Amino acid sequence: MVPSLKYVIFFFIILFQSQIGISFSSQDSHHPLNSLTPLELSEVGSIVKSHCNGNVSFHYVGLDEPNKSHILRWISNPHSAPPRRVLVLARIHGATHEIIVDLSRSSVVSDRLYQGNGYPLLNIEEQVAASSLATSYPPFVASIEKRGLKMEELVCMSFSVGWFGEEKSRRMVRVMCYYLDGTVNMYMRPVEGITVAVDLDRMEIIGFRDRVVVPVPKAQGTDYTGSTPSDADDEDKDAPLCHFTFDGHVLRWGGWEMHVSFDMRAGLVISMASIYDGERDEQRIVMYRGFLSELFIPYMDLTEEWYYRTFFDSGELGFGVSAVPLVPLKDCPKNAVFVDAYFTSGDGMPARTSNAFCIFEKHAGDITEVRPESSLVVRMVSAVGNYDYIVDWEFKQTGIIRVTVGMTGLLEVKGSVYTHKDQMHEEVYGTILAENTIGVNHDHFLIFNLDLDVDGEENSLIKTDLKTSRVSRDVSLRRSYWRAESEAAKTESDARIRLGSGATMVSVVNPSKKTKIGNNVGYKLVPGSVAGALLSDDDYAQIRGAFTKYNVWVTPYNKTEKWAGGLCTDRSHGDDSLATWTKRDREIENKDIVLWYTLGFHHVPCQEDFPIMPTLTESFELRPSNFFEHNPTLYKQEMGMKIHADSNFSVQ
Ligand SMILES: *[C@@H]1O[C@H](CO)[C@@H](O)[C@H](O)[C@H]1NC(C)=O
Ligand SMILES: *[C@@H]1O[C@H](CO)[C@@H](O)[C@H](O)[C@H]1NC(C)=O
Ligand SMILES: *[C@@H]1O[C@H](CO)[C@@H](O)[C@H](O)[C@H]1NC(C)=O
Ligand SMILES: *[C@@H]1O[C@H](CO)[C@@H](O)[C@H](O)[C@H]1NC(C)=O
Ligand SMILES: [Cu+2]
C-alpha cells in the first residue's frame, strides 16, 4: 500500500543497475509473449526519449501483446511471428501519453494523448523525491520540533490520495512520516496529525496542515526478527530433483505446459497453460492467460489524515515493480529455480529484481487415493508498502490450478492518544493493539483476470444453483432433496455473481466438446474467501473499486480490457473499469470469454497482528469438471512418465 523502505532500497538497486549495463543474453526461445529483455527495455527507453526530445518520465513499459488470433496462428506456423510491440505510459510536459513502440522497426508507431481521467502508475523516483520534500520544508520541520522529535530519525513515504468527486484532479501524493528512534520496524511509529500534499508534476508542496498532536507510539515491543527459517525446509529433505524443464519462459512439468512471464504492473503472468491428456494423447489448452489484475485496499477511518487511504496497489504502485528478491531456502525450498525480472525505471533505464520468481516441485500432504500428490509452484512475493503478498500459482497432476495468496507483514497502524480501551469514548475505526496504537479496519480485495480457454476458445459460463425441492408422500418417504439446476449465462449481466449466499456454483464449459459419455467438458471455479463490498455504491472509493461488488464477472475477450480498475488508476473516476465495461451487456455464450474472480476479505485487526501479522492464507481453485474421462492421475500411473517425452505442443 505504502512505499516502504524496500522501495528506497529498490531505488538504489536501480541506480546500481544502470551502472552494470545490460550484457544479459536473452533466452533461446522467441515466444511472442516473452517478457521484455533488459536490452529491449533499454532500446524502448532511447526510442521514446529521442521521439520526445528527452523530457519524459516513464510510468509503465510492458508488452503490447499481440492479438490472440495471431499468437494461435504462430503456434502452428512459427514463421508468422507477430511484430514485437511495446506499450509505454509516459508523462511528457504534464500530459499522459500512450506510446506504442515497434521493436522490429525500432520506431514509435503511435503516440496518443491519454484523454481519460486518472493517471498511470507512480514511479519509484517520484515517490522518493516527494517524500524527501517534507523534511526540508520549514513548517514541517517546526511541527516535528514542536513534537520533540528528531528530524534524523524520520522516514517519510508517499501515499496515493484517491479521488473524491472533484472534476479535475492533479497528480499528487500525501507524505506521511514515521519515527525510527529505537525501532527498525518503522511502520509501527507513525507521526500523526500532519498533512503534507505534494504536486508530482511540479514536485512541490501544495498543501500543509498540522491539525493535532498525537503521541508517537513507543518503540518498545515493535521489533521483530525478520528472518525465520522456512518450515518448507524440513519437508524437502527427501525431495527428488526437479522434474520440470524451464527454458526461461516455457515451463513443462507432469503433463502441464505453460508460458511464464513478468509484467511491471501485474507481476507474474501465466499464459497458454495446457495439460497432456494421456487417454486422448493430446495436449489440451485450459487457460490462455491468468494474472492478478488489481488489488484494492480501502481503509475505514474518516479523519482528515486517513479518509483518503483507498489504495489500488497494482494500478497505483505496480505489483510487479514491488516484487522482492526471493531468498533461497528462506522464501523458496531448496529444489527451487529462480528467475530475475526486469522493468523500466522512471528515467527509462532498465532495472532488475533478481530472483523475482521461484519455481519448484512440491510434495503436498494431500493424499489422492493413497498416492501422494505432487504439484508445481510458481511463486512471487510483492511488498506493496507494509504488506507482503505471497502469490503462488500451483499446478497439479490432477489438472487442478490452485492460486494461493498469503499475506503477512506489518499493519498500517495509526497513532492515538489512547493507551487503554476503557478510555475510548469516540469512534476509533479499528482496534487498539498497543498503547497509542490503533489498527484501522480495512479490506483486501484481489481480482484475478482468468482467460480460460477450456479445450478451445469458445466457452460458456454455467451457473449451477442447488435448489431444495419438496417431495410429496406418494413419490417417496423422503420429504425433501436438492437438485442442481444449471443455466448458461447469455450476457455479461447474467454472469455477475455474488457468491457465499446460497449454493451457487460456477463453471466454464466448452459447449462443443463432450466427454465420451456426453457431459460438457469444463473447469469449475472453487472459490476461497468470498467477502463482498460493504461500502455504498455512491462512495467514491467504491465507485473506483466497483469490481468488488460481485465475486465473479465474465467479459468477452478484449485485449485492452486487462485492468479491473482501469488503465490509469491513480486518481481514476471509476469510468474505465470492469464494472463500466460490462454495462454494455455483451453476449458471452459460446464465445471467447474471460472470467474475473475477486478474492477478498475484511480485516479487523487484532493484537496478534502486532507488531507483525502471522501469515493469513486464502486461495481458490480452477478444477477440471468432466474435462477428463476419469481421474487423470490414475491414467498417468499406468503410462509411467511417457507424458514427458511426448509433450510436443507449441513453442520454438
Ligand atoms: C488485432 O485485433 C483488432 C480487433 O480485432 C484489430 O482491429 C487489429 O487490427 C488487430 N491487430 C493486428 C496487428 O492484427
Ligand atoms: C521538463 O518538463 C517539466 C514539466 O513540464 C519542466 O518543468 C522542466 O523544466 C522540463 N525540463 C527540461 C530540461 O526541459
Ligand atoms: C475493447 O474494449 C475497449 C474498452 O472497453 C472498447 O473501447 C473497445 O471498443 C473494445 N473492442 C472491441 C473490439 O469490442
Ligand atoms: C514433435 O514435433 C516434431 C516437429 O514438429 C515432429 O516431427 C514430431 O513428430 C512431433 N512429435 C510428436 C510426438 O508429436
Ligand atoms: Cu489487512
XYZ file of C-alpha atoms and ligand atoms in Angstrom:
709
model
C 0.000 0.000 0.000
C 2.557 2.473 1.060
C 6.010 2.787 -0.391
C 8.276 1.186 2.141
C 11.916 1.032 2.995
C 12.086 -1.693 0.420
C 11.201 0.946 -2.131
C 14.064 3.064 -1.008
C 16.343 0.065 -1.259
C 14.950 -0.604 -4.706
C 15.804 2.849 -5.726
C 19.437 2.108 -5.016
C 19.221 -1.155 -6.868
C 18.026 0.800 -9.869
C 20.881 3.228 -9.659
C 23.269 0.365 -9.266
C 21.718 -1.480 -12.171
C 22.093 1.380 -14.555
C 25.850 1.188 -13.991
C 26.138 -2.503 -14.721
C 24.835 -2.201 -18.223
C 22.989 -4.940 -19.925
C 25.007 -7.820 -21.112
C 22.295 -10.376 -20.489
C 21.648 -12.592 -23.417
C 18.006 -13.267 -23.951
C 16.752 -16.804 -23.633
C 16.865 -19.085 -26.576
C 13.177 -19.175 -27.275
C 11.434 -16.399 -29.160
C 7.938 -16.815 -27.899
C 5.944 -13.658 -28.742
C 4.726 -13.434 -25.144
C 8.206 -13.417 -23.613
C 8.954 -10.752 -21.016
C 10.757 -7.711 -22.321
C 14.501 -8.218 -22.023
C 16.795 -5.559 -20.499
C 18.140 -4.931 -23.999
C 14.637 -4.341 -25.330
C 13.707 -2.123 -22.375
C 16.816 -0.092 -22.948
C 16.017 0.274 -26.640
C 12.440 1.325 -25.862
C 13.811 3.912 -23.426
C 16.052 5.511 -26.019
C 13.476 5.370 -28.826
C 10.903 7.160 -26.655
C 13.424 9.695 -25.368
C 14.538 10.656 -28.847
C 10.897 10.704 -30.017
C 10.050 13.440 -27.489
C 13.380 15.197 -27.125
C 14.315 13.850 -23.756
C 11.855 15.392 -21.345
C 9.856 12.339 -20.406
C 9.192 10.302 -17.312
C 8.358 6.618 -17.663
C 5.495 5.108 -15.668
C 4.760 1.818 -17.372
C 6.517 -0.200 -20.030
C 5.006 -3.538 -20.977
C 4.485 -5.872 -23.859
C 1.710 -4.670 -26.167
C 0.539 -8.192 -26.516
C -0.172 -9.485 -29.992
C -3.752 -10.386 -30.876
C -4.705 -13.788 -29.607
C -5.556 -14.990 -33.101
C -2.053 -14.087 -34.193
C -0.469 -15.998 -31.303
C -2.543 -19.070 -32.078
C -1.577 -18.825 -35.757
C 2.080 -18.559 -34.764
C 1.868 -21.837 -32.843
C 1.082 -23.752 -35.997
C 3.376 -21.632 -38.122
C 6.444 -20.325 -36.258
C 7.428 -18.229 -39.284
C 4.414 -15.985 -38.801
C 5.712 -14.319 -35.621
C 3.734 -11.195 -34.756
C 5.616 -7.891 -34.531
C 7.217 -7.211 -31.148
C 5.407 -4.162 -29.811
C 5.661 -2.342 -26.505
C 3.193 -0.088 -24.693
C 4.713 2.863 -22.854
C 2.771 5.110 -20.490
C 4.803 8.254 -20.110
C 4.375 11.774 -18.787
C 5.515 14.424 -21.228
C 5.018 18.117 -20.495
C 2.292 17.496 -17.972
C 0.296 15.056 -20.112
C -0.037 11.283 -20.191
C 0.969 9.636 -23.469
C 0.184 6.102 -24.610
C 3.064 5.311 -26.921
C 3.428 2.140 -28.950
C 6.965 1.231 -29.954
C 7.625 -1.399 -32.598
C 10.909 -3.068 -31.759
C 11.180 -4.853 -35.076
C 11.197 -1.431 -36.747
C 12.943 0.425 -33.908
C 10.375 3.175 -34.051
C 7.351 4.762 -32.454
C 4.266 3.588 -34.341
C 1.732 5.618 -32.403
C 1.662 8.311 -29.743
C -1.738 9.088 -28.283
C -2.588 11.638 -25.646
C -4.474 9.830 -22.895
C -7.818 11.635 -22.644
C -9.414 9.729 -19.796
C -9.494 10.509 -16.116
C -6.755 9.141 -13.913
C -3.009 8.812 -14.131
C -0.566 5.978 -14.734
C 1.440 4.178 -12.031
C 3.582 6.366 -9.843
C 7.245 5.660 -10.470
C 9.614 4.987 -7.612
C 11.813 8.005 -8.261
C 8.961 10.492 -7.911
C 7.732 8.819 -4.732
C 11.184 9.125 -3.218
C 11.538 12.738 -4.379
C 8.120 13.710 -2.984
C 8.865 12.076 0.361
C 12.119 13.944 0.743
C 10.478 17.348 0.161
C 8.765 17.284 3.547
C 11.896 17.053 5.652
C 13.303 20.272 4.219
C 10.035 22.222 4.434
C 10.308 24.768 7.297
C 6.687 24.477 8.603
C 7.054 20.705 8.682
C 10.392 20.949 10.483
C 8.719 23.237 13.038
C 5.938 20.667 13.568
C 8.472 17.940 14.221
C 10.338 20.160 16.676
C 7.064 21.026 18.402
C 6.551 17.289 18.989
C 10.042 16.961 20.448
C 11.110 14.527 17.732
C 14.469 14.292 15.984
C 14.439 15.004 12.240
C 17.180 12.486 11.547
C 15.006 9.652 12.903
C 12.159 10.290 10.443
C 11.416 8.115 7.428
C 8.856 9.573 5.039
C 6.733 7.949 2.387
C 4.304 8.956 -0.342
C 0.686 7.772 -0.336
C -1.690 7.897 -3.275
C -4.663 10.108 -2.447
C -7.662 8.587 -4.225
C -10.483 10.576 -5.781
C -13.419 12.258 -4.065
C -15.635 13.680 -6.766
C -13.545 16.592 -7.996
C -13.888 17.179 -11.718
C -10.243 17.690 -12.482
C -7.578 16.352 -10.171
C -3.859 16.781 -10.390
C -1.203 14.163 -9.890
C -0.378 14.321 -6.224
C 0.538 12.325 -3.141
C 0.421 12.892 0.566
C 3.600 12.415 2.530
C 3.396 10.538 5.796
C 6.359 10.181 8.139
C 7.299 7.509 10.644
C 9.691 7.655 13.562
C 12.538 5.188 13.988
C 14.448 6.179 17.158
C 14.770 2.729 18.680
C 12.831 0.535 16.276
C 13.684 -0.992 12.935
C 10.014 -1.511 12.391
C 9.185 1.954 11.156
C 5.543 1.371 10.277
C 4.769 0.994 13.943
C 5.565 4.617 14.895
C 3.502 6.950 12.711
C 3.785 10.694 13.248
C 0.080 11.587 13.083
C -1.769 14.859 12.706
C 0.267 16.422 9.908
C -0.807 16.552 6.277
C 1.720 17.322 3.551
C 0.418 17.343 -0.030
C 2.858 17.244 -2.956
C 2.150 18.010 -6.622
C 4.068 15.329 -8.510
C 4.382 17.135 -11.841
C 5.766 20.300 -10.296
C 7.406 18.355 -7.483
C 6.491 20.905 -4.857
C 4.488 21.076 -1.655
C 0.986 22.404 -2.356
C -0.666 21.844 0.993
C 0.348 21.661 4.618
C -1.631 21.355 7.820
C -0.656 20.492 11.365
C -4.050 19.732 12.851
C -3.473 17.807 16.019
C -0.587 16.477 18.106
C -0.886 12.765 18.806
C 1.704 10.830 20.828
C 4.027 8.690 18.711
C 3.659 5.036 19.793
C 6.530 3.639 21.881
C 9.377 1.786 20.207
C 9.228 -0.935 22.830
C 7.649 -4.157 21.613
C 7.605 -3.167 17.963
C 10.713 -5.039 16.865
C 10.618 -8.427 15.346
C 13.290 -10.514 13.723
C 12.647 -10.626 10.037
C 14.211 -13.955 9.194
C 12.587 -17.110 10.378
C 13.662 -20.245 8.589
C 11.009 -21.625 6.305
C 9.212 -24.702 7.550
C 9.311 -25.917 3.981
C 12.947 -26.884 4.524
C 12.280 -29.995 6.527
C 9.670 -31.453 4.285
C 12.050 -31.044 1.358
C 14.839 -33.142 2.710
C 13.890 -36.151 0.655
C 12.505 -34.211 -2.250
C 13.594 -35.637 -5.563
C 15.359 -33.375 -8.009
C 13.335 -31.205 -10.323
C 11.132 -32.964 -12.765
C 10.332 -29.835 -14.694
C 12.004 -28.132 -17.599
C 12.140 -24.384 -17.933
C 13.812 -22.536 -20.760
C 13.347 -19.102 -19.214
C 9.713 -18.814 -20.240
C 8.198 -22.144 -21.160
C 7.632 -24.448 -18.231
C 6.871 -28.134 -18.601
C 6.006 -30.464 -15.796
C 3.842 -33.516 -15.232
C 1.950 -33.039 -18.456
C 1.461 -29.316 -17.869
C 2.958 -26.821 -20.222
C 2.729 -23.069 -19.814
C 4.443 -19.794 -20.505
C 5.608 -17.709 -17.553
C 6.378 -14.023 -17.906
C 6.680 -10.803 -15.948
C 4.879 -7.500 -16.245
C 5.825 -4.489 -14.124
C 2.192 -3.875 -13.212
C 0.748 -7.395 -12.889
C 3.874 -9.236 -11.780
C 3.604 -12.896 -12.676
C 1.675 -13.710 -15.861
C 0.797 -17.301 -16.765
C -0.088 -17.867 -20.419
C -1.234 -20.777 -22.514
C -1.444 -23.334 -19.773
C -2.269 -26.708 -21.273
C -2.308 -30.219 -19.905
C -1.482 -33.504 -21.563
C -4.364 -35.926 -21.731
C -2.839 -39.393 -21.953
C -6.056 -41.029 -22.945
C -6.535 -38.763 -25.939
C -2.788 -38.416 -26.481
C -3.292 -34.713 -26.842
C -2.096 -31.509 -25.178
C -5.301 -29.679 -24.192
C -5.454 -25.939 -23.527
C -7.075 -24.840 -20.257
C -6.141 -21.206 -19.714
C -4.887 -18.713 -22.260
C -3.952 -16.141 -19.642
C -4.062 -15.669 -15.864
C -2.785 -12.794 -13.736
C -3.626 -10.616 -10.772
C -5.354 -7.607 -12.309
C -5.829 -5.304 -9.314
C -5.659 -5.065 -5.522
C -7.980 -2.673 -3.729
C -7.382 -1.832 -0.063
C -9.782 0.783 1.330
C -9.314 1.854 4.966
C -12.309 2.735 7.132
C -11.094 5.799 9.035
C -12.860 9.095 8.371
C -10.379 11.514 9.959
C -8.670 14.136 7.828
C -5.329 12.317 7.841
C -6.809 8.943 6.901
C -10.051 9.137 4.909
C -8.296 9.188 1.515
C -6.492 5.867 2.062
C -8.222 3.798 -0.590
C -5.290 2.158 -2.285
C -5.067 0.356 -5.642
C -1.781 -1.432 -5.232
C -1.447 -2.678 -8.778
C -2.684 0.361 -10.716
C -1.042 2.952 -8.477
C 2.228 1.317 -7.491
C 2.709 -1.793 -9.625
C 2.537 -5.270 -8.159
C 5.427 -6.363 -10.404
C 7.667 -3.411 -9.594
C 7.064 -4.209 -5.925
C 8.317 -7.803 -6.238
C 11.057 -8.557 -3.736
C 14.106 -10.714 -4.422
C 13.355 -14.190 -3.071
C 15.917 -15.669 -0.728
C 16.858 -19.296 -1.431
C 15.861 -21.631 1.427
C 14.026 -18.861 3.233
C 11.380 -17.914 0.677
C 11.532 -20.988 -1.564
C 12.625 -24.581 -0.909
C 15.997 -25.912 -1.951
C 14.826 -27.536 -5.172
C 13.642 -24.144 -6.476
C 14.786 -22.460 -9.673
C 14.904 -18.648 -9.567
C 14.076 -16.167 -12.303
C 15.044 -12.492 -12.496
C 12.644 -9.784 -13.627
C 13.284 -6.531 -15.478
C 11.302 -3.344 -15.632
C 11.808 0.242 -16.680
C 12.595 2.851 -14.052
C 11.338 6.430 -14.239
C 14.274 7.607 -16.338
C 13.753 4.940 -18.997
C 16.639 2.716 -17.924
C 16.139 -0.996 -17.309
C 16.192 -2.171 -13.704
C 16.400 -5.675 -12.362
C 14.775 -7.512 -9.497
C 16.863 -10.616 -9.029
C 15.091 -13.841 -8.023
C 11.681 -12.286 -8.607
C 10.039 -15.695 -9.127
C 10.841 -19.125 -7.978
C 9.580 -22.373 -9.432
C 9.618 -25.620 -7.509
C 8.032 -29.010 -7.250
C 6.047 -29.506 -4.097
C 5.110 -32.752 -2.455
C 1.943 -32.000 -0.656
C 0.425 -33.740 2.287
C -2.828 -34.065 0.386
C -3.483 -37.665 -0.445
C -5.306 -38.743 -3.577
C -6.231 -42.391 -3.446
C -3.263 -43.089 -1.207
C -0.824 -41.617 -3.730
C 0.952 -38.516 -2.501
C 0.049 -35.681 -4.795
C 2.821 -33.515 -6.124
C 2.457 -30.167 -7.755
C 4.452 -27.438 -9.404
C 4.508 -23.975 -7.857
C 5.410 -20.634 -9.430
C 5.833 -18.054 -6.649
C 6.261 -14.312 -6.446
C 6.287 -12.101 -3.355
C 5.349 -8.452 -3.615
C 5.953 -5.999 -0.819
C 3.415 -3.319 -1.539
C 4.185 -0.943 1.269
C 3.739 -2.548 4.621
C 2.136 -5.794 3.424
C 3.888 -8.731 1.813
C 1.694 -10.667 -0.588
C 2.918 -14.167 -1.432
C 1.250 -15.327 -4.646
C 1.556 -18.998 -5.624
C 0.266 -20.439 -8.874
C 0.152 -24.160 -8.268
C -0.436 -26.765 -10.949
C -1.405 -30.299 -10.001
C -1.255 -33.539 -11.928
C -4.972 -33.862 -11.358
C -5.424 -30.859 -13.644
C -6.214 -28.517 -10.760
C -4.843 -24.982 -10.816
C -4.745 -23.508 -7.335
C -3.904 -19.875 -6.659
C -2.899 -19.083 -3.107
C -2.305 -15.642 -1.671
C -0.509 -15.424 1.649
C -0.480 -12.129 3.424
C 1.964 -11.141 6.090
C 3.932 -8.102 7.105
C 3.074 -5.091 9.139
C -0.236 -3.418 9.716
C -0.560 0.172 8.729
C -1.226 1.459 12.248
C -2.420 4.810 13.429
C -1.041 6.803 16.342
C -3.603 7.582 19.023
C -3.922 9.363 22.357
C -5.426 6.245 23.928
C -3.467 3.748 25.975
C -6.397 1.542 27.047
C -9.708 0.502 25.530
C -11.626 1.916 28.526
C -10.549 5.464 27.649
C -12.099 5.411 24.205
C -15.379 7.269 24.006
C -15.324 8.190 20.335
C -15.121 6.063 17.229
C -11.535 4.941 16.564
C -12.300 2.990 13.354
C -10.339 -0.056 14.480
C -8.815 -1.964 17.362
C -6.374 -0.718 19.985
C -3.352 -3.009 19.570
C -0.836 -1.458 21.965
C -0.539 1.821 23.839
C -1.170 4.739 21.461
C -1.609 2.339 18.556
C -4.786 1.645 16.577
C -5.055 -0.982 13.858
C -7.542 0.577 11.427
C -10.223 -1.624 9.813
C -9.795 -2.238 6.093
C -10.445 -4.658 3.233
C -8.169 -6.563 0.897
C -9.681 -7.333 -2.494
C -7.592 -9.114 -5.133
C -9.155 -9.542 -8.554
C -7.772 -12.095 -10.997
C -8.147 -11.963 -14.763
C -8.588 -15.581 -15.891
C -8.924 -16.047 -19.632
C -9.963 -19.673 -19.634
C -9.920 -21.455 -22.979
C -11.248 -24.812 -21.888
C -10.303 -27.154 -24.720
C -10.540 -24.272 -27.182
C -11.528 -20.622 -27.256
C -15.319 -20.746 -27.416
C -16.607 -21.273 -23.899
C -19.706 -20.548 -21.811
C -20.201 -19.734 -18.163
C -22.538 -22.150 -16.414
C -24.240 -21.137 -13.193
C -25.488 -24.048 -11.161
C -27.899 -23.459 -8.324
C -28.614 -26.182 -5.821
C -32.307 -25.946 -5.050
C -34.268 -27.679 -2.338
C -37.375 -29.463 -3.616
C -40.244 -30.731 -1.507
C -41.271 -34.340 -2.054
C -44.848 -35.480 -1.836
C -45.813 -38.552 0.128
C -46.803 -40.627 -2.888
C -43.344 -40.254 -4.501
C -41.023 -41.152 -1.646
C -40.754 -41.402 2.101
C -38.288 -38.519 1.909
C -39.695 -35.036 2.486
C -37.079 -33.125 0.501
C -33.981 -33.360 -1.664
C -31.852 -30.905 -3.606
C -31.257 -30.801 -7.291
C -28.694 -28.989 -9.410
C -30.208 -26.531 -11.866
C -27.743 -25.266 -14.444
C -28.016 -22.393 -16.844
C -25.595 -20.826 -19.304
C -25.068 -17.076 -18.873
C -26.183 -15.323 -22.062
C -24.818 -11.839 -21.472
C -22.468 -10.058 -19.084
C -25.243 -9.154 -16.644
C -26.153 -12.850 -16.195
C -22.587 -13.558 -15.151
C -22.263 -11.068 -12.310
C -22.418 -13.356 -9.337
C -22.261 -12.848 -5.601
C -21.000 -16.000 -4.003
C -21.334 -17.040 -0.404
C -25.073 -16.752 -0.041
C -26.960 -19.761 -1.273
C -25.482 -22.667 -3.161
C -24.333 -21.284 -6.494
C -21.544 -22.995 -8.377
C -19.698 -21.565 -11.319
C -18.007 -23.386 -14.160
C -16.704 -22.656 -17.613
C -17.535 -25.233 -20.254
C -16.783 -25.782 -23.896
C -20.260 -26.281 -25.356
C -18.934 -28.014 -28.456
C -16.796 -30.598 -26.641
C -18.192 -33.513 -24.729
C -16.795 -36.480 -22.855
C -17.401 -39.944 -24.284
C -20.454 -40.296 -22.116
C -21.848 -36.934 -23.060
C -21.019 -34.349 -20.379
C -19.787 -30.942 -21.473
C -16.067 -30.542 -20.981
C -15.423 -27.914 -18.316
C -13.482 -26.401 -15.461
C -15.149 -25.170 -12.302
C -14.222 -22.318 -10.052
C -13.848 -23.373 -6.432
C -13.863 -20.055 -4.631
C -11.982 -19.204 -1.478
C -12.929 -16.396 0.836
C -15.803 -14.547 -0.814
C -16.090 -11.270 1.042
C -18.090 -8.693 -0.869
C -18.056 -4.929 -0.835
C -19.618 -3.296 2.223
C -19.257 0.321 1.080
C -22.190 2.133 -0.508
C -22.338 2.297 -4.293
C -22.050 6.098 -4.238
C -18.955 6.177 -2.025
C -16.149 7.486 -4.243
C -13.808 4.689 -3.208
C -16.456 2.141 -4.141
C -17.151 3.823 -7.499
C -13.474 3.268 -8.318
C -13.410 -0.241 -6.861
C -16.853 -1.297 -8.128
C -15.430 -4.607 -9.326
C -15.680 -5.737 -5.682
C -19.471 -5.668 -5.831
C -19.573 -9.167 -7.305
C -17.176 -12.055 -6.781
C -17.500 -13.274 -10.359
C -17.761 -11.369 -13.634
C -17.395 -12.538 -17.222
C -16.444 -10.408 -20.223
C -15.918 -11.316 -23.861
C -12.186 -11.368 -24.609
C -10.865 -7.913 -25.491
C -7.170 -7.417 -25.139
C -7.480 -3.822 -23.929
C -9.724 -4.833 -21.016
C -6.984 -6.037 -18.724
C -7.024 -3.864 -15.629
C -10.178 -4.124 -13.497
C -9.582 -0.657 -12.055
C -8.785 0.884 -15.447
C -5.621 1.608 -17.409
C -4.817 4.794 -15.488
C -5.903 4.022 -11.945
C -4.216 6.720 -9.867
C -6.953 9.278 -9.066
C -9.301 7.498 -11.505
C -13.026 8.222 -11.524
C -14.126 4.628 -11.983
C -15.347 5.281 -15.526
C -12.831 2.921 -17.148
C -13.266 -0.277 -15.169
C -14.671 -3.769 -15.238
C -17.945 -2.504 -13.775
C -18.415 0.047 -16.583
C -17.256 -2.215 -19.446
C -19.829 -4.824 -18.517
C -22.640 -2.256 -18.701
C -22.610 -2.884 -22.451
C -24.049 -6.285 -21.522
C -22.299 -8.046 -24.369
C -23.049 -11.622 -25.352
C -20.846 -14.175 -23.678
C -22.381 -17.513 -24.560
C -20.199 -19.820 -26.638
C -17.612 -17.062 -27.059
C -14.015 -16.478 -26.119
C -14.616 -15.310 -22.534
C -12.608 -14.026 -19.578
C -13.555 -14.980 -16.029
C -12.825 -12.434 -13.297
C -12.721 -13.579 -9.715
C -12.305 -11.421 -6.617
C -10.644 -12.950 -3.603
C -11.465 -10.671 -0.733
C -11.593 -10.310 2.981
C -12.383 -7.803 5.638
C -9.610 -7.173 8.114
C -10.500 -6.184 11.656
C -7.039 -6.135 13.239
C -6.381 -7.969 16.487
C -3.496 -7.826 18.952
C -1.813 -10.887 17.474
C -1.367 -8.920 14.234
C 1.020 -6.649 16.121
C 3.857 -5.946 15.525
C 3.945 -8.384 12.600
C 0.977 -10.238 11.229
C 1.056 -14.054 11.170
C 0.594 -15.173 7.551
C -3.032 -15.271 6.522
C -3.676 -17.536 3.576
C -6.548 -17.523 1.105
C -6.889 -19.498 -2.095
C -9.153 -20.556 -4.919
C -9.041 -23.355 -7.446
C -9.824 -23.972 -11.068
C -10.736 -27.635 -11.113
C -11.409 -29.932 -14.053
C -15.079 -30.822 -14.207
C -15.845 -33.503 -16.805
C -12.701 -32.360 -18.594
C -11.072 -35.784 -18.355
C -12.783 -39.144 -18.781
C -11.749 -40.017 -15.212
C -9.133 -39.101 -12.622
C -6.155 -38.295 -14.856
C -3.516 -39.290 -12.307
C -4.616 -42.917 -12.453
C -4.029 -42.981 -16.180
C -0.633 -41.356 -15.747
C 0.409 -44.026 -13.282
C -0.344 -46.677 -15.872
C 1.500 -44.831 -18.567
C 4.565 -44.159 -16.433
C 6.362 -40.976 -17.293
C 5.709 -41.282 -21.011
C 3.988 -37.932 -20.687
C 7.192 -36.039 -20.529
C 8.951 -37.168 -23.604
C 5.847 -36.830 -25.706
C 4.662 -33.372 -24.880
C 5.312 -31.624 -28.120
C 2.763 -28.808 -28.062
C 3.795 -25.412 -29.422
C 6.864 -23.221 -28.932
C 10.177 -22.676 -30.625
C -5.978 -7.008 -33.612
O -7.375 -7.150 -33.483
C -8.103 -5.934 -33.575
C -9.557 -6.175 -33.222
O -9.964 -7.458 -33.550
C -7.893 -5.335 -34.960
O -8.590 -4.134 -35.071
C -6.404 -5.097 -35.170
O -6.157 -4.643 -36.465
C -5.599 -6.362 -34.926
N -4.190 -6.058 -34.934
C -3.313 -6.729 -35.648
C -1.901 -6.273 -35.542
O -3.621 -7.680 -36.339
C 10.717 19.044 -18.358
O 9.322 19.179 -18.177
C 8.959 19.690 -16.914
C 7.454 19.654 -16.812
O 6.837 20.095 -17.961
C 9.551 21.097 -16.769
O 9.221 21.612 -15.503
C 11.072 21.007 -16.919
O 11.620 22.297 -16.883
C 11.450 20.350 -18.243
N 12.889 20.132 -18.292
C 13.590 20.335 -19.385
C 15.054 20.026 -19.290
O 13.093 20.722 -20.423
C -12.436 -3.332 -26.301
O -12.627 -2.650 -25.082
C -12.497 -1.257 -25.176
C -12.611 -0.712 -23.764
O -13.766 -1.172 -23.120
C -13.531 -0.700 -26.114
O -13.368 0.693 -26.239
C -13.390 -1.367 -27.473
O -14.422 -0.955 -28.302
C -13.448 -2.880 -27.320
N -13.153 -3.502 -28.600
C -13.972 -4.391 -29.117
C -13.499 -4.989 -30.415
O -15.016 -4.731 -28.588
C 7.062 -33.176 -32.410
O 7.271 -32.171 -33.353
C 8.153 -32.531 -34.368
C 8.427 -31.277 -35.215
O 7.265 -30.545 -35.424
C 7.536 -33.662 -35.189
O 8.409 -34.069 -36.226
C 7.270 -34.820 -34.253
O 6.599 -35.861 -34.952
C 6.430 -34.400 -33.071
N 6.309 -35.465 -32.122
C 5.157 -35.840 -31.599
C 5.217 -36.928 -30.614
O 4.088 -35.288 -31.886
Cu -5.003 -6.205 6.400
